[in-house]
Amino acid sequence: MTEKLNIVPFVSVDHMMKLVLSIGVDRFLTELAGYVEEDFRRWPSFSKTPRVASHSVDGVIELMPTNDGQLYGFKYVNGHPKNRRDGRQTVTAFGVLADVGTGYPMLLSEMTILTALRTAATSAVAAKHLAPRGARTMAIIGNGAQSEFQALAFKALLGIDHIRLYDIDPAATRKCAGNLDGLGFDIACCASTEQAVEGAEIVTTVTADKQFATILTDNMVGAGTHLNAVGGDCPGKTELHRDILLRSDIFVEFAPQTRIEGEIQQLPADHPVTELWEVMTGTAPGRTDNSRITLFDSVGFAIEDFSALRYVRDRLAETDFYEALDLLADPDEPRDLFGMLLRAAKKQA
Ligand code: NAD
């Protein structure tokens, strides 16, 4: 990427796919996980706020800002479970990285693909710290847009190579199994959640339904399991029965946001949870023994998007996978914005 003054690089969906493919999905996920872990380890240096959510009957639109004093990032993201019926994505997103010193944007990027990658990378980072050692088998309940990314991140970071799939829509399971075919997995397509979780040391729930759902009941979760609960990420939208939460050691991204949006919205506001960064920095324990149930109550936090944008910006520097956006007005004299308009009018005349 050549540095051009006042030009903002824009990464379209097409360019994002080219970037991901040129790096390779596994390497992309592994390196991105490294950026996420690096940023979680310096958690106190970020400004943090629960995301700003705008709810409607069928979904939610959210803004997710953060900054580390040098760089500012935000993501615009939606969640509309009914979209799929009209051929649209449940989740779409774009984001911006900006220079805190000048306030100028430095990068504008699609983040639909990037969100799937960063969510999977973050889940795998959490599992690296929490899942039972030597785990090889993961059940994935909900086989939609996020599911393959989850499988690939767990393979790249933890060596998970046995995947057990279930979705209420068998077409989704066929799609997921087909996409993962030949990528080094032993894949079982299951007829129910009960069947899918059999023998799985890790259970990922990544379903989409804008209501309190019970994807997992208490009897389905055995001692020692690591739960990666990704789909419950909105007020009124959860996946796990409350009894599971009461048996689990619960780990979250940013507790004030997860109390609003995560599985723990079902629990009293003072129920103890541990923020993941505390485990990564060694200030709080992760898994304490092989019989504990660990739960990563994932909702997606702004710092993960910041890490993802930072990673894309660094990798983009070696490529031409972007368009140069004329996003910043640049009059010769900064106060002469109107003069710039007049000169443009003369040129057009
Ligand atoms: P998607 O619509 O592409 O797929 C969801 C799948 O869940 C569908 O195939 C659907 O048939 C299936 N499903 C619904 N109810 C089910 C049930 N009871 N049992 C089994 N399967 C069921 O959605 P997606 O993009 O894959 O996202 C999945 C969920 O993850 C959404 O709720 C989304 O909001 C959430 N999400 C969370 C994060 C995060 O950081 N935590 C990030 C991205 C998406």
Short mmCIF file of N, CA, C and O in Angstrom, two decimals, residues 195-291:
data_model
loop_
_atom_site.label_atom_id
_atom_site.label_comp_id
_atom_site.label_asym_id
_atom_site.label_seq_id
_atom_site.Cartn_x
_atom_site.Cartn_y
_atom_site.Cartn_z
N GLN A 195 -27.53 -35.62 20.19
CA GLN A 195 -26.59 -36.48 19.46
C GLN A 195 -25.28 -35.73 19.17
O GLN A 195 -24.19 -36.28 19.31
N ALA A 196 -25.40 -34.47 18.82
CA ALA A 196 -24.20 -33.69 18.45
C ALA A 196 -23.24 -33.52 19.62
O ALA A 196 -22.03 -33.55 19.44
N VAL A 197 -23.78 -33.34 20.83
CA VAL A 197 -22.89 -33.06 21.97
C VAL A 197 -22.25 -34.34 22.55
O VAL A 197 -21.32 -34.23 23.36
N GLU A 198 -22.71 -35.50 22.07
CA GLU A 198 -22.14 -36.78 22.58
C GLU A 198 -20.64 -36.85 22.32
O GLU A 198 -20.21 -36.76 21.16
N GLY A 199 -19.86 -36.97 23.36
CA GLY A 199 -18.41 -37.13 23.21
C GLY A 199 -17.66 -35.85 22.87
O GLY A 199 -16.46 -35.88 22.63
N ALA A 200 -18.37 -34.71 22.83
CA ALA A 200 -17.69 -33.45 22.49
C ALA A 200 -17.13 -32.79 23.75
O ALA A 200 -17.85 -32.59 24.72
N GLU A 201 -15.83 -32.46 23.72
CA GLU A 201 -15.23 -31.78 24.88
C GLU A 201 -15.55 -30.29 24.84
O GLU A 201 -15.51 -29.60 25.85
N ILE A 202 -15.83 -29.80 23.62
CA ILE A 202 -16.18 -28.38 23.44
C ILE A 202 -17.51 -28.32 22.71
O ILE A 202 -17.73 -29.06 21.75
N VAL A 203 -18.42 -27.46 23.19
CA VAL A 203 -19.69 -27.27 22.50
C VAL A 203 -19.83 -25.79 22.14
O VAL A 203 -19.79 -24.92 23.01
N THR A 204 -19.95 -25.54 20.84
CA THR A 204 -20.18 -24.17 20.36
C THR A 204 -21.65 -24.03 20.00
O THR A 204 -22.18 -24.84 19.23
N THR A 205 -22.32 -23.03 20.58
CA THR A 205 -23.69 -22.72 20.15
C THR A 205 -23.64 -21.42 19.38
O THR A 205 -23.15 -20.41 19.88
N VAL A 206 -24.12 -21.46 18.14
CA VAL A 206 -24.04 -20.27 17.28
C VAL A 206 -25.30 -20.20 16.41
O VAL A 206 -25.25 -20.20 15.20
N THR A 207 -26.43 -20.18 17.13
CA THR A 207 -27.73 -20.13 16.47
C THR A 207 -28.22 -18.68 16.44
O THR A 207 -27.71 -17.83 17.16
N ALA A 208 -29.22 -18.43 15.60
CA ALA A 208 -29.78 -17.08 15.50
C ALA A 208 -31.28 -17.15 15.70
O ALA A 208 -31.98 -17.79 14.92
N ASP A 209 -31.74 -16.52 16.76
CA ASP A 209 -33.16 -16.47 17.04
C ASP A 209 -33.36 -15.29 17.98
O ASP A 209 -32.69 -15.22 19.00
N LYS A 210 -34.25 -14.35 17.63
CA LYS A 210 -34.36 -13.17 18.49
C LYS A 210 -35.34 -13.44 19.64
O LYS A 210 -36.41 -12.86 19.72
N GLN A 211 -34.97 -14.39 20.48
CA GLN A 211 -35.81 -14.70 21.64
C GLN A 211 -34.99 -15.55 22.62
O GLN A 211 -33.93 -16.06 22.26
N PHE A 212 -35.50 -15.70 23.85
CA PHE A 212 -34.86 -16.62 24.78
C PHE A 212 -35.06 -18.03 24.21
O PHE A 212 -36.18 -18.51 24.11
N ALA A 213 -33.98 -18.67 23.80
CA ALA A 213 -34.07 -20.03 23.27
C ALA A 213 -33.37 -20.97 24.25
O ALA A 213 -32.58 -20.52 25.08
N THR A 214 -33.67 -22.24 24.17
CA THR A 214 -32.94 -23.21 25.00
C THR A 214 -32.31 -24.22 24.06
O THR A 214 -32.88 -25.27 23.77
N ILE A 215 -31.15 -23.85 23.56
CA ILE A 215 -30.43 -24.72 22.62
C ILE A 215 -29.82 -25.89 23.40
O ILE A 215 -29.82 -27.02 22.94
N LEU A 216 -29.30 -25.57 24.60
CA LEU A 216 -28.73 -26.61 25.46
C LEU A 216 -29.50 -26.65 26.77
O LEU A 216 -29.73 -25.60 27.38
N THR A 217 -29.88 -27.85 27.20
CA THR A 217 -30.45 -28.02 28.54
C THR A 217 -29.39 -28.63 29.45
O THR A 217 -28.38 -29.16 28.97
N ASP A 218 -29.64 -28.54 30.73
CA ASP A 218 -28.64 -28.92 31.74
C ASP A 218 -28.12 -30.35 31.54
O ASP A 218 -26.92 -30.61 31.65
N ASN A 219 -29.03 -31.28 31.21
CA ASN A 219 -28.63 -32.69 31.11
C ASN A 219 -27.69 -32.96 29.93
O ASN A 219 -27.06 -34.00 29.86
N MET A 220 -27.59 -32.01 29.00
CA MET A 220 -26.74 -32.24 27.81
C MET A 220 -25.28 -31.89 28.08
O MET A 220 -24.42 -32.17 27.24
N VAL A 221 -25.00 -31.23 29.21
CA VAL A 221 -23.64 -30.71 29.44
C VAL A 221 -22.96 -31.50 30.55
O VAL A 221 -23.31 -31.38 31.72
N GLY A 222 -21.98 -32.30 30.15
CA GLY A 222 -21.27 -33.14 31.11
C GLY A 222 -20.14 -32.39 31.80
O GLY A 222 -19.71 -31.32 31.34
N ALA A 223 -19.64 -33.00 32.89
CA ALA A 223 -18.53 -32.41 33.63
C ALA A 223 -17.33 -32.22 32.70
O ALA A 223 -17.09 -33.05 31.83
N GLY A 224 -16.62 -31.13 32.87
CA GLY A 224 -15.39 -30.89 32.12
C GLY A 224 -15.57 -30.24 30.76
O GLY A 224 -14.59 -29.91 30.09
N THR A 225 -16.82 -30.05 30.33
CA THR A 225 -17.06 -29.47 29.00
C THR A 225 -16.68 -27.98 28.97
O THR A 225 -16.87 -27.27 29.96
N HIS A 226 -16.18 -27.54 27.83
CA HIS A 226 -16.04 -26.10 27.60
C HIS A 226 -17.15 -25.65 26.65
O HIS A 226 -17.31 -26.23 25.56
N LEU A 227 -17.91 -24.66 27.07
CA LEU A 227 -19.01 -24.13 26.25
C LEU A 227 -18.58 -22.80 25.63
O LEU A 227 -18.10 -21.91 26.33
N ASN A 228 -18.78 -22.71 24.32
CA ASN A 228 -18.45 -21.50 23.58
C ASN A 228 -19.79 -20.95 23.04
O ASN A 228 -20.24 -21.34 21.97
N ALA A 229 -20.44 -20.12 23.87
CA ALA A 229 -21.81 -19.68 23.56
C ALA A 229 -21.76 -18.36 22.81
O ALA A 229 -21.55 -17.30 23.39
N VAL A 230 -21.96 -18.44 21.50
CA VAL A 230 -21.73 -17.29 20.61
C VAL A 230 -23.03 -16.61 20.18
O VAL A 230 -23.07 -15.41 19.95
N GLY A 231 -24.11 -17.39 20.08
CA GLY A 231 -25.32 -16.87 19.46
C GLY A 231 -26.17 -15.95 20.33
O GLY A 231 -26.88 -15.09 19.82
N GLY A 232 -26.08 -16.09 21.65
CA GLY A 232 -26.86 -15.22 22.54
C GLY A 232 -26.10 -13.92 22.75
O GLY A 232 -25.12 -13.90 23.47
N ASP A 233 -26.52 -12.86 22.08
CA ASP A 233 -25.71 -11.64 22.11
C ASP A 233 -26.57 -10.38 22.11
O ASP A 233 -26.17 -9.34 21.61
N CYS A 234 -27.75 -10.49 22.68
CA CYS A 234 -28.70 -9.37 22.63
C CYS A 234 -29.67 -9.49 23.81
O CYS A 234 -29.97 -10.62 24.23
N PRO A 235 -30.19 -8.39 24.34
CA PRO A 235 -31.21 -8.53 25.39
C PRO A 235 -32.37 -9.38 24.86
O PRO A 235 -32.83 -9.17 23.74
N GLY A 236 -32.78 -10.37 25.64
CA GLY A 236 -33.89 -11.23 25.23
C GLY A 236 -33.47 -12.35 24.29
O GLY A 236 -34.32 -13.10 23.79
N LYS A 237 -32.17 -12.49 24.01
CA LYS A 237 -31.71 -13.50 23.03
C LYS A 237 -30.60 -14.33 23.68
O LYS A 237 -29.46 -13.89 23.78
N THR A 238 -30.98 -15.53 24.17
CA THR A 238 -30.01 -16.40 24.84
C THR A 238 -30.15 -17.83 24.30
O THR A 238 -31.13 -18.14 23.61
N GLU A 239 -29.18 -18.67 24.61
CA GLU A 239 -29.17 -20.04 24.06
C GLU A 239 -29.13 -21.13 25.12
O GLU A 239 -29.45 -22.28 24.82
N LEU A 240 -28.67 -20.80 26.33
CA LEU A 240 -28.44 -21.84 27.34
C LEU A 240 -29.48 -21.79 28.44
O LEU A 240 -29.89 -20.69 28.88
N HIS A 241 -29.86 -22.98 28.93
CA HIS A 241 -30.74 -23.01 30.10
C HIS A 241 -30.00 -22.45 31.30
O HIS A 241 -28.80 -22.69 31.48
N ARG A 242 -30.74 -21.71 32.11
CA ARG A 242 -30.14 -21.04 33.27
C ARG A 242 -29.39 -22.00 34.19
O ARG A 242 -28.35 -21.64 34.76
N ASP A 243 -29.88 -23.23 34.33
CA ASP A 243 -29.24 -24.19 35.24
C ASP A 243 -27.79 -24.49 34.81
O ASP A 243 -26.95 -24.79 35.65
N ILE A 244 -27.53 -24.43 33.51
CA ILE A 244 -26.15 -24.65 33.04
C ILE A 244 -25.25 -23.54 33.59
O ILE A 244 -24.13 -23.79 34.03
N LEU A 245 -25.76 -22.32 33.55
CA LEU A 245 -24.96 -21.17 34.01
C LEU A 245 -24.60 -21.34 35.48
O LEU A 245 -23.50 -21.02 35.90
N LEU A 246 -25.55 -21.88 36.25
CA LEU A 246 -25.32 -22.02 37.69
C LEU A 246 -24.25 -23.08 38.00
O LEU A 246 -23.65 -23.05 39.06
N ARG A 247 -24.01 -24.00 37.05
CA ARG A 247 -22.96 -25.03 37.24
C ARG A 247 -21.63 -24.64 36.63
O ARG A 247 -20.65 -25.38 36.75
N SER A 248 -21.58 -23.47 35.94
CA SER A 248 -20.39 -23.15 35.14
C SER A 248 -19.52 -22.08 35.78
O SER A 248 -20.02 -21.21 36.51
N ASP A 249 -18.20 -22.14 35.46
CA ASP A 249 -17.33 -20.99 35.69
C ASP A 249 -17.47 -20.11 34.44
O ASP A 249 -17.19 -20.58 33.32
N ILE A 250 -17.89 -18.86 34.64
CA ILE A 250 -18.29 -18.03 33.50
C ILE A 250 -17.23 -16.98 33.18
O ILE A 250 -16.78 -16.24 34.07
N PHE A 251 -16.88 -16.90 31.89
CA PHE A 251 -15.87 -15.97 31.42
C PHE A 251 -16.50 -15.08 30.34
O PHE A 251 -17.24 -15.57 29.49
N VAL A 252 -16.20 -13.78 30.43
CA VAL A 252 -16.84 -12.83 29.52
C VAL A 252 -15.79 -11.90 28.94
O VAL A 252 -14.64 -11.88 29.39
N GLU A 253 -16.20 -11.11 27.93
CA GLU A 253 -15.30 -10.10 27.37
C GLU A 253 -15.31 -8.88 28.29
O GLU A 253 -14.42 -8.68 29.09
N PHE A 254 -16.37 -8.08 28.23
CA PHE A 254 -16.48 -6.86 29.03
C PHE A 254 -17.78 -6.98 29.83
O PHE A 254 -18.88 -6.89 29.26
N ALA A 255 -17.65 -7.23 31.14
CA ALA A 255 -18.81 -7.61 31.96
C ALA A 255 -20.00 -6.63 31.82
O ALA A 255 -21.14 -7.09 31.70
N PRO A 256 -19.78 -5.29 31.84
CA PRO A 256 -20.96 -4.41 31.75
C PRO A 256 -21.78 -4.63 30.47
O PRO A 256 -23.00 -4.49 30.50
N GLN A 257 -21.12 -4.99 29.36
CA GLN A 257 -21.87 -5.28 28.12
C GLN A 257 -22.50 -6.66 28.17
O GLN A 257 -23.66 -6.84 27.78
N THR A 258 -21.77 -7.64 28.69
CA THR A 258 -22.29 -9.02 28.70
C THR A 258 -23.48 -9.15 29.66
O THR A 258 -24.39 -9.93 29.41
N ARG A 259 -23.48 -8.36 30.74
CA ARG A 259 -24.63 -8.43 31.67
C ARG A 259 -25.92 -8.01 30.95
O ARG A 259 -27.00 -8.49 31.27
N ILE A 260 -25.79 -7.13 29.95
CA ILE A 260 -26.96 -6.67 29.18
C ILE A 260 -27.32 -7.69 28.09
O ILE A 260 -28.48 -7.97 27.84
N GLU A 261 -26.29 -8.25 27.45
CA GLU A 261 -26.51 -8.97 26.18
C GLU A 261 -26.29 -10.49 26.24
O GLU A 261 -26.76 -11.21 25.37
N GLY A 262 -25.51 -10.94 27.22
CA GLY A 262 -25.04 -12.34 27.18
C GLY A 262 -25.99 -13.31 27.86
O GLY A 262 -27.10 -12.96 28.29
N GLU A 263 -25.53 -14.56 27.96
CA GLU A 263 -26.30 -15.57 28.69
C GLU A 263 -26.56 -15.13 30.12
O GLU A 263 -27.60 -15.43 30.70
N ILE A 264 -25.61 -14.37 30.68
CA ILE A 264 -25.72 -14.00 32.10
C ILE A 264 -26.81 -12.94 32.36
O ILE A 264 -27.04 -12.60 33.51
N GLN A 265 -27.48 -12.47 31.32
CA GLN A 265 -28.65 -11.61 31.57
C GLN A 265 -29.72 -12.40 32.34
O GLN A 265 -30.63 -11.81 32.91
N GLN A 266 -29.60 -13.74 32.33
CA GLN A 266 -30.55 -14.59 33.07
C GLN A 266 -30.22 -14.66 34.56
O GLN A 266 -30.97 -15.25 35.33
N LEU A 267 -29.06 -14.13 34.97
CA LEU A 267 -28.59 -14.25 36.35
C LEU A 267 -28.64 -12.90 37.06
O LEU A 267 -28.66 -11.84 36.40
N PRO A 268 -28.62 -12.90 38.41
CA PRO A 268 -28.56 -11.63 39.14
C PRO A 268 -27.30 -10.84 38.74
O PRO A 268 -26.28 -11.43 38.38
N ALA A 269 -27.39 -9.53 38.82
CA ALA A 269 -26.31 -8.65 38.33
C ALA A 269 -25.01 -8.81 39.11
O ALA A 269 -23.95 -8.38 38.65
N ASP A 270 -25.08 -9.47 40.30
CA ASP A 270 -23.83 -9.63 41.07
C ASP A 270 -23.28 -11.06 40.97
O ASP A 270 -22.35 -11.42 41.69
N HIS A 271 -23.84 -11.87 40.07
CA HIS A 271 -23.31 -13.24 39.92
C HIS A 271 -21.86 -13.13 39.43
O HIS A 271 -21.58 -12.42 38.48
N PRO A 272 -20.93 -13.87 40.09
CA PRO A 272 -19.52 -13.69 39.73
C PRO A 272 -19.18 -14.18 38.32
O PRO A 272 -19.60 -15.27 37.93
N VAL A 273 -18.46 -13.34 37.60
CA VAL A 273 -17.91 -13.73 36.28
C VAL A 273 -16.47 -13.22 36.21
O VAL A 273 -16.11 -12.31 36.95
N THR A 274 -15.70 -13.80 35.34
CA THR A 274 -14.30 -13.38 35.16
C THR A 274 -14.15 -12.81 33.76
O THR A 274 -14.63 -13.42 32.79
N GLU A 275 -13.49 -11.66 33.64
CA GLU A 275 -13.20 -11.14 32.29
C GLU A 275 -11.99 -11.88 31.73
O GLU A 275 -11.00 -12.12 32.44
N LEU A 276 -12.08 -12.19 30.46
CA LEU A 276 -11.07 -13.04 29.80
C LEU A 276 -9.66 -12.47 29.91
O LEU A 276 -8.68 -13.21 30.08
N TRP A 277 -9.54 -11.16 29.82
CA TRP A 277 -8.21 -10.55 29.85
C TRP A 277 -7.50 -10.85 31.17
O TRP A 277 -6.28 -10.96 31.21
N GLU A 278 -8.30 -11.04 32.24
CA GLU A 278 -7.70 -11.34 33.55
C GLU A 278 -7.05 -12.72 33.54
O GLU A 278 -6.02 -12.93 34.18
N VAL A 279 -7.67 -13.65 32.81
CA VAL A 279 -7.08 -14.99 32.70
C VAL A 279 -5.80 -14.91 31.86
O VAL A 279 -4.77 -15.49 32.21
N MET A 280 -5.88 -14.13 30.77
CA MET A 280 -4.71 -14.03 29.87
C MET A 280 -3.51 -13.38 30.54
O MET A 280 -2.37 -13.71 30.23
N THR A 281 -3.78 -12.45 31.45
CA THR A 281 -2.66 -11.76 32.12
C THR A 281 -2.28 -12.45 33.44
O THR A 281 -1.41 -11.97 34.15
N GLY A 282 -2.98 -13.54 33.76
CA GLY A 282 -2.63 -14.32 34.95
C GLY A 282 -3.14 -13.70 36.25
O GLY A 282 -2.74 -14.12 37.33
N THR A 283 -4.05 -12.72 36.15
CA THR A 283 -4.57 -12.12 37.38
C THR A 283 -5.80 -12.85 37.91
O THR A 283 -6.27 -12.59 39.01
N ALA A 284 -6.35 -13.78 37.10
CA ALA A 284 -7.48 -14.61 37.57
C ALA A 284 -7.31 -16.01 36.99
O ALA A 284 -6.75 -16.16 35.90
N PRO A 285 -7.77 -17.03 37.72
CA PRO A 285 -7.62 -18.39 37.19
C PRO A 285 -8.58 -18.65 36.02
O PRO A 285 -9.65 -18.04 35.94
N GLY A 286 -8.19 -19.54 35.12
CA GLY A 286 -9.07 -19.99 34.04
C GLY A 286 -9.73 -21.28 34.47
O GLY A 286 -10.47 -21.32 35.46
N ARG A 287 -9.44 -22.38 33.75
CA ARG A 287 -9.96 -23.70 34.17
C ARG A 287 -9.19 -24.16 35.40
O ARG A 287 -7.96 -24.19 35.39
N THR A 288 -9.92 -24.53 36.46
CA THR A 288 -9.23 -24.92 37.70
C THR A 288 -9.07 -26.43 37.83
O THR A 288 -8.14 -26.88 38.47
N ASP A 289 -9.99 -27.20 37.24
CA ASP A 289 -9.73 -28.66 37.16
C ASP A 289 -10.56 -29.28 36.06
O ASP A 289 -11.45 -28.65 35.48
N ASN A 290 -10.24 -30.54 35.76
CA ASN A 290 -10.81 -31.21 34.59
C ASN A 290 -12.30 -31.44 34.66
O ASN A 290 -12.94 -31.70 33.64
N SER A 291 -12.87 -31.34 35.87
CA SER A 291 -14.30 -31.63 35.98
C SER A 291 -15.16 -30.35 35.87
O SER A 291 -16.38 -30.43 35.76
#
